[in-house]
Coordinates of C-alpha atoms and ligand atoms in Angstrom, one line a residue:
X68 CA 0.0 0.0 0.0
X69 CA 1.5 3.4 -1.0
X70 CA 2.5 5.7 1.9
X71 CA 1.4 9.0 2.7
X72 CA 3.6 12.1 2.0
X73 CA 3.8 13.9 4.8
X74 CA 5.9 17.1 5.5
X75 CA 7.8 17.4 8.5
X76 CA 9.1 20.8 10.1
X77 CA 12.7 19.7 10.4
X78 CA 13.2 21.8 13.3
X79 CA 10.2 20.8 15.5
X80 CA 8.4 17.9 14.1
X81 CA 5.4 19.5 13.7
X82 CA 3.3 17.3 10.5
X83 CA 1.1 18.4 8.0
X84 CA -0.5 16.4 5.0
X85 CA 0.2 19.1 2.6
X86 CA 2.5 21.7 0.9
X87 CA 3.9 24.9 3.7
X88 CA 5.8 27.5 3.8
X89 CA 7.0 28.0 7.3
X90 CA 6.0 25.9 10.2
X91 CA 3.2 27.6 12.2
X92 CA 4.8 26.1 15.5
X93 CA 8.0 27.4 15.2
X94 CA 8.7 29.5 12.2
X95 CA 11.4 27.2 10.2
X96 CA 11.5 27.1 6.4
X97 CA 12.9 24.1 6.1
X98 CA 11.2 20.7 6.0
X99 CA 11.5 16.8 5.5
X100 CA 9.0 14.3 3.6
X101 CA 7.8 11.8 6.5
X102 CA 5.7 8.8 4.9
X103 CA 2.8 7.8 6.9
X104 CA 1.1 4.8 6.4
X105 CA -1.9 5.7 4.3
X106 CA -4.8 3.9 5.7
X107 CA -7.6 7.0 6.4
X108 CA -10.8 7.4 8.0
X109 CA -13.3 9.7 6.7
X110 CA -14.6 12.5 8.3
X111 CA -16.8 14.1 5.9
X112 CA -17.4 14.0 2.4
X113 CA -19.5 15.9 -0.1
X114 CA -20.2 14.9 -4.2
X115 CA -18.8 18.1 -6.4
X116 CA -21.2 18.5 -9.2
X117 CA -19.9 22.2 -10.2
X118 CA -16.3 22.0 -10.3
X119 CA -13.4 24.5 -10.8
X120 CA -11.5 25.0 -13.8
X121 CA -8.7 22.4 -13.3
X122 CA -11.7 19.8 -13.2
X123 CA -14.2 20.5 -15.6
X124 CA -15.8 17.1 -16.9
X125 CA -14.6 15.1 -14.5
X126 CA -18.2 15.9 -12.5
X127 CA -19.4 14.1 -10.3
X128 CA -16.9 13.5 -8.3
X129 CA -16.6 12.6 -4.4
X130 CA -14.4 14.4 -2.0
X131 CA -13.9 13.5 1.2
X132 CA -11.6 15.3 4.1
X133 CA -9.8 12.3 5.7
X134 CA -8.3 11.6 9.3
X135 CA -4.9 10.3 8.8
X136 CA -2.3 8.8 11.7
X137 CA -0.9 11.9 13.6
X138 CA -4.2 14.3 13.7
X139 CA -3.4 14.8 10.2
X140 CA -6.5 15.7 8.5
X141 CA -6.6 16.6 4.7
X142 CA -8.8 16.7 1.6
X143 CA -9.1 14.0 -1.0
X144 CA -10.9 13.0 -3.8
X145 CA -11.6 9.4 -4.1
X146 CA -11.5 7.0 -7.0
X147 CA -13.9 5.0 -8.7
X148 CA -16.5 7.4 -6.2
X149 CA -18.0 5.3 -3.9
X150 CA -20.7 7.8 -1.9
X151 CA -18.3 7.2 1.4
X152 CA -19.6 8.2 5.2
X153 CA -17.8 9.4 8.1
X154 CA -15.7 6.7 9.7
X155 CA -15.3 5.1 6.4
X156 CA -12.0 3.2 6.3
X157 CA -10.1 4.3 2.9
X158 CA -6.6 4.0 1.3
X159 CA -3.7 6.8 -0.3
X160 CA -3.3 5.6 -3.9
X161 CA -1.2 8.8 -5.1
X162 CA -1.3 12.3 -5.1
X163 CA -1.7 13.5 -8.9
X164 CA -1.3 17.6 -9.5
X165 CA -1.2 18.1 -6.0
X166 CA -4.4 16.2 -5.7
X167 CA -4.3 13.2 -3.0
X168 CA -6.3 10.4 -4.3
X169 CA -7.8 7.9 -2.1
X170 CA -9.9 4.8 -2.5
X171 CA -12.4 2.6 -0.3
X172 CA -10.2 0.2 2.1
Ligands
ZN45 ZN1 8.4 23.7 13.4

């Protein structure tokens, strides 16, 4: 199973499941890929059936905001759209254009 990409604040440790510019803990610039193992529970979803630009035809789509390990939560489409629930068990298959795609576990 693919791991998750998480960055790490190399100064204080401090994780988040996406792209930063300075850790909001401490202040450093500078960070480290941790991989998480990428088994999710969802928290929410919603089906987008008016999306942006960058996704125009590919409505409807399901997007779900996911509970990783480490209080990491994040936002996610998921494949093959299954209409998921909260505390749905689902699994990091890649992240694609700085989109993290997910499926059912
Ligand atoms: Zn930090």
């Amino acid at each position: 199973m693919p791991a998750f990409p998480a960055t790490e604040c190399a100064d204080c440790g401090e994780l988040y499941g996406f792209p930063v510019v300075a850790c909001r803990d401490c202040g450093c610039e500078s960070f480290e890929t941790r991989e998480l193992d990428g088994s999710g529970i969802v928290y929410a979803r919603t089906t987008i059936r008016v999306p942006g630009a960058d996704h125009q035809g590919q409505e409807p789509f399901e997007v779900c905001v996911v509970d990783l390990a480490d209080d990491i939560r994040i936002t996610a489409r998921v494949l093959d759209n299954p209409e998921l629930g909260p505390d749905d068990s689902v699994q990091f298959v890649e992240a694609r254009d700085g989109v993290f795609f997910f499926e059912a576990a």
